[in-house]
mmCIF file of C-alpha atoms in Angstrom:
data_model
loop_
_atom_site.group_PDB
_atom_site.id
_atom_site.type_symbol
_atom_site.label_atom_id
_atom_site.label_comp_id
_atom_site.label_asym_id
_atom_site.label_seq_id
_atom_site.Cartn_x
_atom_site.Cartn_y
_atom_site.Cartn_z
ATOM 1 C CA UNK I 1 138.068 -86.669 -34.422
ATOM 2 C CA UNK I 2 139.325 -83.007 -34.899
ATOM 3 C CA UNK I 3 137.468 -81.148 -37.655
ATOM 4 C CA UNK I 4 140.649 -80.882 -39.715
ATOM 5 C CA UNK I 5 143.781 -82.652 -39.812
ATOM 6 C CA UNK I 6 147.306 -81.520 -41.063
ATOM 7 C CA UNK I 7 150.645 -83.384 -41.574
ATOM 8 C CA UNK I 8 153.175 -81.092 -39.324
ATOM 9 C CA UNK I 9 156.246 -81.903 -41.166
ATOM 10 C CA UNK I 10 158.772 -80.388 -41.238
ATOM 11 C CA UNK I 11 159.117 -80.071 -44.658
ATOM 12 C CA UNK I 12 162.606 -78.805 -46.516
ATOM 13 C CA UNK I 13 162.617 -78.333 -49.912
ATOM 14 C CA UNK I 14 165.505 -76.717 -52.432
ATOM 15 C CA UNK I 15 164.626 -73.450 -53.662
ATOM 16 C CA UNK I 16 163.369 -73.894 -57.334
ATOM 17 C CA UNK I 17 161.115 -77.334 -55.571
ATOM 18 C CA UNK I 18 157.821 -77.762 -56.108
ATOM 19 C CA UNK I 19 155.519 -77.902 -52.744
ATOM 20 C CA UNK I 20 152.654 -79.867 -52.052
ATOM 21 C CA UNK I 21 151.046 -79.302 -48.759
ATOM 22 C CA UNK I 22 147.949 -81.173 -47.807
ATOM 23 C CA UNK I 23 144.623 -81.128 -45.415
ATOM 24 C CA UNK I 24 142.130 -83.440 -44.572
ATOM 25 C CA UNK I 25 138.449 -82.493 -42.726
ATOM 26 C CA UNK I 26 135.837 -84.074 -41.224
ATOM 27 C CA UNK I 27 132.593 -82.420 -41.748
ATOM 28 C CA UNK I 28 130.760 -81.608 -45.495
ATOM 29 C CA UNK I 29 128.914 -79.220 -43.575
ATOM 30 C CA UNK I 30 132.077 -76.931 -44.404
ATOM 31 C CA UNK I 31 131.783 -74.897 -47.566
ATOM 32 C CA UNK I 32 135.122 -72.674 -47.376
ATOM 33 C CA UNK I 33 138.561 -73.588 -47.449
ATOM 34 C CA UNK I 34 141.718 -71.525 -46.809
ATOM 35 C CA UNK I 35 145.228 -71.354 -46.431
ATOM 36 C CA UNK I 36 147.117 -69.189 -44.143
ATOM 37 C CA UNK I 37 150.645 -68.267 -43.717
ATOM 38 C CA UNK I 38 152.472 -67.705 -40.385
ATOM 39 C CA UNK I 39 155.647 -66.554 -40.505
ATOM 40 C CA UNK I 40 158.144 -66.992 -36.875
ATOM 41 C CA UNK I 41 156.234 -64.290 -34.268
ATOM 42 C CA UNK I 42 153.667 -63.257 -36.718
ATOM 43 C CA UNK I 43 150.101 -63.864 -36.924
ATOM 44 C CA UNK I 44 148.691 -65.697 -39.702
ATOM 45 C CA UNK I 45 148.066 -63.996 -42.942
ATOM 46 C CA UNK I 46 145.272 -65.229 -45.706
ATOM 47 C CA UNK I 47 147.101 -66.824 -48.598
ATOM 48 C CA UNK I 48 144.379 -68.223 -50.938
ATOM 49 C CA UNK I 49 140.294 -68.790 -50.138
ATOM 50 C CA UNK I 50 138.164 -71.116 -52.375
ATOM 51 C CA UNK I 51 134.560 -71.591 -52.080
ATOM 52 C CA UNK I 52 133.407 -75.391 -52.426
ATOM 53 C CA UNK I 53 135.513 -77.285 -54.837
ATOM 54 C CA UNK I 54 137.991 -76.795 -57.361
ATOM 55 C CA UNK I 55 141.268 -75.019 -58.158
ATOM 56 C CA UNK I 56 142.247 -71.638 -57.572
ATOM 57 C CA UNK I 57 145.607 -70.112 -58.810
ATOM 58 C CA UNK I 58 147.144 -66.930 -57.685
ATOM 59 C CA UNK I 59 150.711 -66.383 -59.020
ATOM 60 C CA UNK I 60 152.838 -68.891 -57.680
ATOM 61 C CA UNK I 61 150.131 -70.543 -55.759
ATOM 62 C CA UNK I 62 147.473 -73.013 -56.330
ATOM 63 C CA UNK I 63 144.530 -74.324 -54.374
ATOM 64 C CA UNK I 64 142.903 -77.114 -54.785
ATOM 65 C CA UNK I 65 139.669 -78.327 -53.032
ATOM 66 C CA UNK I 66 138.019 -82.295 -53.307
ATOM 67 C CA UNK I 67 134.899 -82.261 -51.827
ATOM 68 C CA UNK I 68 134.005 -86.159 -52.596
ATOM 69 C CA UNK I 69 137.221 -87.130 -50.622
ATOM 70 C CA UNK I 70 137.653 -83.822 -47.863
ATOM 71 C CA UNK I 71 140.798 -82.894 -49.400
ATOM 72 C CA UNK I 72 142.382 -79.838 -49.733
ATOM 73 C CA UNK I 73 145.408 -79.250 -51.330
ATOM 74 C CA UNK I 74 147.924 -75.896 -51.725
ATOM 75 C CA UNK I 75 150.635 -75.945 -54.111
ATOM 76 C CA UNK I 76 153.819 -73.655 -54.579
ATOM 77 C CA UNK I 77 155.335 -73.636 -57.668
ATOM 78 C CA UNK I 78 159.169 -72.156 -58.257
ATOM 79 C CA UNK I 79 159.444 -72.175 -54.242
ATOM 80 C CA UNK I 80 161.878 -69.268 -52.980
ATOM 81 C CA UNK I 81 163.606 -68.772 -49.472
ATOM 82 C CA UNK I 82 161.047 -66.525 -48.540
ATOM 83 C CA UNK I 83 158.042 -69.209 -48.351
ATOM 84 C CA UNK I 84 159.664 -70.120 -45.304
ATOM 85 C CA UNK I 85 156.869 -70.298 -43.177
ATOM 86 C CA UNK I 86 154.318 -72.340 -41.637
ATOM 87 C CA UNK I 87 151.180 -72.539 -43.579
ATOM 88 C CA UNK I 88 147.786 -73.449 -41.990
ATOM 89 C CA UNK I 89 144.940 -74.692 -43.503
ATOM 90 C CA UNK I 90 141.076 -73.590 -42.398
ATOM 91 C CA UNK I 91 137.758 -74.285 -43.297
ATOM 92 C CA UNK I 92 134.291 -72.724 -42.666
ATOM 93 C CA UNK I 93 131.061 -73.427 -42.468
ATOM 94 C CA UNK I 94 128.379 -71.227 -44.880
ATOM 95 C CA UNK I 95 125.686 -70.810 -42.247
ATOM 96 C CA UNK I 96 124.146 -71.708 -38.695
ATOM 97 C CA UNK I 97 125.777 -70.154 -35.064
ATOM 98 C CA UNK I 98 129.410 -70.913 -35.730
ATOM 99 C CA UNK I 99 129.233 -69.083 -39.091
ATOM 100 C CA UNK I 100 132.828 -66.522 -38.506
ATOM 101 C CA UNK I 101 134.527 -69.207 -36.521
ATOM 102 C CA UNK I 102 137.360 -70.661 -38.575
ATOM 103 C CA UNK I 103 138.975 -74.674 -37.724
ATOM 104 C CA UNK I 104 142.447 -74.569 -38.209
ATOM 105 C CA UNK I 105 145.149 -77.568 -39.257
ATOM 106 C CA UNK I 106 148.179 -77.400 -36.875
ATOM 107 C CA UNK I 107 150.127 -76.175 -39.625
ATOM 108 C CA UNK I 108 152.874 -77.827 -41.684
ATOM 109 C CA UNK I 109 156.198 -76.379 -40.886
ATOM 110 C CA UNK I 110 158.136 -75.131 -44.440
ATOM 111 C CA UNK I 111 161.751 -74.287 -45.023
ATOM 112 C CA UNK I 112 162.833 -73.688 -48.493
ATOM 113 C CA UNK I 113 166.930 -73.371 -49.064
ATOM 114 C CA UNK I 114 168.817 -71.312 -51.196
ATOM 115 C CA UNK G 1 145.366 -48.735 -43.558
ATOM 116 C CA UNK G 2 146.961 -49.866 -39.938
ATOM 117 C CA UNK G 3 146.556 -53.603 -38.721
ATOM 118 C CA UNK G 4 145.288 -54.959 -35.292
ATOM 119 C CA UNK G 5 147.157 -53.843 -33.005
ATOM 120 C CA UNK G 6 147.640 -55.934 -29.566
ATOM 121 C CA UNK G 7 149.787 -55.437 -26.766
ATOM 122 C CA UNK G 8 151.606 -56.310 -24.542
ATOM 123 C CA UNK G 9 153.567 -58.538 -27.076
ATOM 124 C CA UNK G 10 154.953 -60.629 -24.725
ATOM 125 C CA UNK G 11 153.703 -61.733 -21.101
ATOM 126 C CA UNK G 12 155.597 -64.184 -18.168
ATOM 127 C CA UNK G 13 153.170 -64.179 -15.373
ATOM 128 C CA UNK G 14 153.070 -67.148 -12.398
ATOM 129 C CA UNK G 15 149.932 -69.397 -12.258
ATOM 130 C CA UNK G 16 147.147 -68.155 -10.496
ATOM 131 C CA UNK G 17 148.050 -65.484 -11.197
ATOM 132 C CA UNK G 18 145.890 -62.694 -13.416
ATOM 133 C CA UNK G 19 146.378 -61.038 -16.946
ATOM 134 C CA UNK G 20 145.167 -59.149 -19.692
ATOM 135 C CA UNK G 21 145.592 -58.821 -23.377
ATOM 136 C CA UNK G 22 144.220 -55.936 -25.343
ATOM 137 C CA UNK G 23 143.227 -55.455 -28.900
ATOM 138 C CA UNK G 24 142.564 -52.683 -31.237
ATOM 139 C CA UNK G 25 141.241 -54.067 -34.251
ATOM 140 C CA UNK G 26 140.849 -52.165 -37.624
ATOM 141 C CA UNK G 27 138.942 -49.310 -37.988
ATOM 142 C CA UNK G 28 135.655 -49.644 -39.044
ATOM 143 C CA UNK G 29 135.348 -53.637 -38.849
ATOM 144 C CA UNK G 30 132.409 -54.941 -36.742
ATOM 145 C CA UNK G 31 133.502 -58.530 -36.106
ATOM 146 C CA UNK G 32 136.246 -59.415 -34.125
ATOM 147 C CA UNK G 33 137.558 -62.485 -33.023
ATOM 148 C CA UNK G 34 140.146 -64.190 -29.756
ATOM 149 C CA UNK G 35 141.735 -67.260 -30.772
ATOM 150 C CA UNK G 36 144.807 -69.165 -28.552
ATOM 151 C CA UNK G 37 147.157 -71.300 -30.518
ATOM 152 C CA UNK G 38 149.414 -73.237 -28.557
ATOM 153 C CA UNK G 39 152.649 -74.252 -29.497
ATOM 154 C CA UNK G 40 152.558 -76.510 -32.443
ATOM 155 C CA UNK G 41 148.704 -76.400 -33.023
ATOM 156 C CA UNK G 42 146.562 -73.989 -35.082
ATOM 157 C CA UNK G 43 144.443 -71.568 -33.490
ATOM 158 C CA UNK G 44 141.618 -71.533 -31.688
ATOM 159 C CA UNK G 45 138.423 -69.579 -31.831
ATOM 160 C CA UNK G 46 137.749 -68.683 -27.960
ATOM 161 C CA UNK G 47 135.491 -65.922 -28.509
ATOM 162 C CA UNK G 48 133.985 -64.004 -31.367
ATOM 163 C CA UNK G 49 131.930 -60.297 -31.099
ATOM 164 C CA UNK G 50 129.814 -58.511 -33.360
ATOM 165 C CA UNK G 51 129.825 -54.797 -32.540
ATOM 166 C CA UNK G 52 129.866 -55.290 -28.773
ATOM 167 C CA UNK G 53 127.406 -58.467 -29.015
ATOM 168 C CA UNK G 54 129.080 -62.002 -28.298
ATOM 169 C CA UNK G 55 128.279 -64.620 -31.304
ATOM 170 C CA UNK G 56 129.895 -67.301 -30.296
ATOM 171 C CA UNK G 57 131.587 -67.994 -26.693
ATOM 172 C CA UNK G 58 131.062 -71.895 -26.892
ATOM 173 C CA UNK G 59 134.901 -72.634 -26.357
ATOM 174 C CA UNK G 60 135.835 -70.256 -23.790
ATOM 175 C CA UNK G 61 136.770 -71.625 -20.439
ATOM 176 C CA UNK G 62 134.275 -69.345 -18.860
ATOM 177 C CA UNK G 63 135.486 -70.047 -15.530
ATOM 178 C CA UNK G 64 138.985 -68.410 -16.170
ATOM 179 C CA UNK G 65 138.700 -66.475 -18.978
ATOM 180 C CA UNK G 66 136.491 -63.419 -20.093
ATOM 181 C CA UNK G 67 136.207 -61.322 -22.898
ATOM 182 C CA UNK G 68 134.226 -57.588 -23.664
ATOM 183 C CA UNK G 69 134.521 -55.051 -26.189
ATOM 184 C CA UNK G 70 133.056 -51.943 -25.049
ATOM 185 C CA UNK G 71 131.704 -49.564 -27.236
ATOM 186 C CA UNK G 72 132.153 -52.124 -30.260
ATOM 187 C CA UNK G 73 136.004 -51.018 -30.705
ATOM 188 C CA UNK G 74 138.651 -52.243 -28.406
ATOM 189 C CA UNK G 75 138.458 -55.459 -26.412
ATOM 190 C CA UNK G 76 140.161 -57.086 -23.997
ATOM 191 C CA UNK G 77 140.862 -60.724 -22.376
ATOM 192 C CA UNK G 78 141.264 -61.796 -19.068
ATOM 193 C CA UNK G 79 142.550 -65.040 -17.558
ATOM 194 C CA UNK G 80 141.968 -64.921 -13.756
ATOM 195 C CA UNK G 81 143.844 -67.516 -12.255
ATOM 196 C CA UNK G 82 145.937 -68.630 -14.731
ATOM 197 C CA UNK G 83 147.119 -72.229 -15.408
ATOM 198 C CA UNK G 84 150.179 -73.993 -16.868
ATOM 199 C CA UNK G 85 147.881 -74.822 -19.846
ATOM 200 C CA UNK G 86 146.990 -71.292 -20.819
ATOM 201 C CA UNK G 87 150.775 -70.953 -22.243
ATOM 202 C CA UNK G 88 150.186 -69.486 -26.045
ATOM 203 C CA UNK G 89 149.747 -67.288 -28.418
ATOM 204 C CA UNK G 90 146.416 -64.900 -28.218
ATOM 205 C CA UNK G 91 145.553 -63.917 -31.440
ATOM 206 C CA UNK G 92 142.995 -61.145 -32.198
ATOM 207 C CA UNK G 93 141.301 -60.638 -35.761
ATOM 208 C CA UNK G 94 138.647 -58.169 -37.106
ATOM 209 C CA UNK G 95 136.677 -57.975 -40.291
ATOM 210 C CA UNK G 96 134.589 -55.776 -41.661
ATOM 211 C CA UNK G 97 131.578 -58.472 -41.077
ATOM 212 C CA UNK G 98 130.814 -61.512 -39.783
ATOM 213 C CA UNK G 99 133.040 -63.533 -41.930
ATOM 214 C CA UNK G 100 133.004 -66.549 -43.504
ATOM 215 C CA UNK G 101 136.834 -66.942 -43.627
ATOM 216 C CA UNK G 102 137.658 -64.327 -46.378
ATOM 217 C CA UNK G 103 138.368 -61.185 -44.361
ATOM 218 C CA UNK G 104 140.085 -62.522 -40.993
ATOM 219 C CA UNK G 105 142.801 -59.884 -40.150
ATOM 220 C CA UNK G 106 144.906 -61.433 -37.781
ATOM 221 C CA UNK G 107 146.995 -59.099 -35.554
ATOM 222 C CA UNK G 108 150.633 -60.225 -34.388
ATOM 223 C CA UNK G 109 149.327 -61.722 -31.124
ATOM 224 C CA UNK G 110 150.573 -61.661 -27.628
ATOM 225 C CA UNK G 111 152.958 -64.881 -26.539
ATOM 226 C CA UNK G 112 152.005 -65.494 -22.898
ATOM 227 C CA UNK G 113 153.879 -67.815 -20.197
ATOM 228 C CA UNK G 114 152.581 -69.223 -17.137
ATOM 229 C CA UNK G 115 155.208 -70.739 -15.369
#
């Protein structure tokens, strides 16, 4: 079972649409939860980073984190052409040797049209 | 403040054959981190340094690929002989610690093809 799992898409939305992009993960053990951005020949960029559960808002952008059911959740409110992207989900661990090394989602593809 | 920086951006080599991939992360950060995302997956870790100590090699194909980072700056990768399967993206990050996700700087990466 891979440590976090990730719905590819492709997902195309109007611009104006509300997003809802979602993770699962295996392992309570992990303590940290992030989304990335990636745009086409880029590397990834940190969107939003939550510590155990909750929301987290920034802007446009909202986190969410369920610890009871390993969910993790990023939303994108008033969506614009320039989320296009693919956006990656990670999680972390708090302690212990593989404390710095971060399990990625494969990424769900976005495309947001004018 | 400049980014990682990594080059060559793009690399076509033949398997079995041998390359390397070279990062300079930012300036001052002690942790820095190799990851390979394939095509359609997310990436990695393959190796992760602190200063010029490895933390964590566990997922490194150690009998193809190496890593060092001399002088706790600059590192580089090696493949030596490349395979097919080695086709992706090598990503380099830094932070200024060993990081719990919150300061991964992720430099533009270098797309390699083994054909």
């Amino acid at each position: 079972q891979k440590e976090v799992e990730q719905d590819p898409g492709p997902l195309s939305v109007p611009e104006g649409a509300i997003v809802s992009l979602n993770c699962t993960y295996s392992n309570s053990a992990f303590q940290y939860f992030m989304w990335y951005r990636q745009y086409s020949r880029k590397g990834p960029e940190l969107l939003m980073y939550t510590y155990s559960s909750g929301n987290k808002e920034d802007g446009r952008f909202t986190a969410q984190v369920d610890k009871s059911s390993k969910y993790i959740s990023l939303f994108i409110r008033d969506s614009q052409p320039s989320d296009s992207a693919t956006y990656l989900c990670a999680v972390n661990r708090d302690r212990g040797s593989t404390l710095g090394r971060l399990y990625f989602g494969r990424g769900t593809q976005l495309t947001v049209w004018p | 403040e400049a980014g990682v920086a990594q080059s060559p951006r793009y690399k076509i080599i033949e398997k079995r054959q041998s390359v390397a991939f070279w990062c300079n992360p930012i300036s001052g950060h002690a942790t820095l981190y190799w990851y390979q995302q394939i095509l359609g997956q997310g990436p990695k870790l393959l190796i992760q340094f602190q200063n010029n100590g490895v933390v964590d090699d566990s997922q490194l194909p150690k009998d193809r690929f190496s890593a060092e980072r001399l002088k706790g700056v600059d590192s580089t990768l090696k493949i030596q002989p490349a395979k097919l399967e080695d086709s992706a993206v090598y990503l380099c990050a830094s932070s200024p610690r060993l990081s719990k996700g919150d300061t991964q700087y992720f430099g533009p990466g270098t797309r390699l093809t083994v054909l």
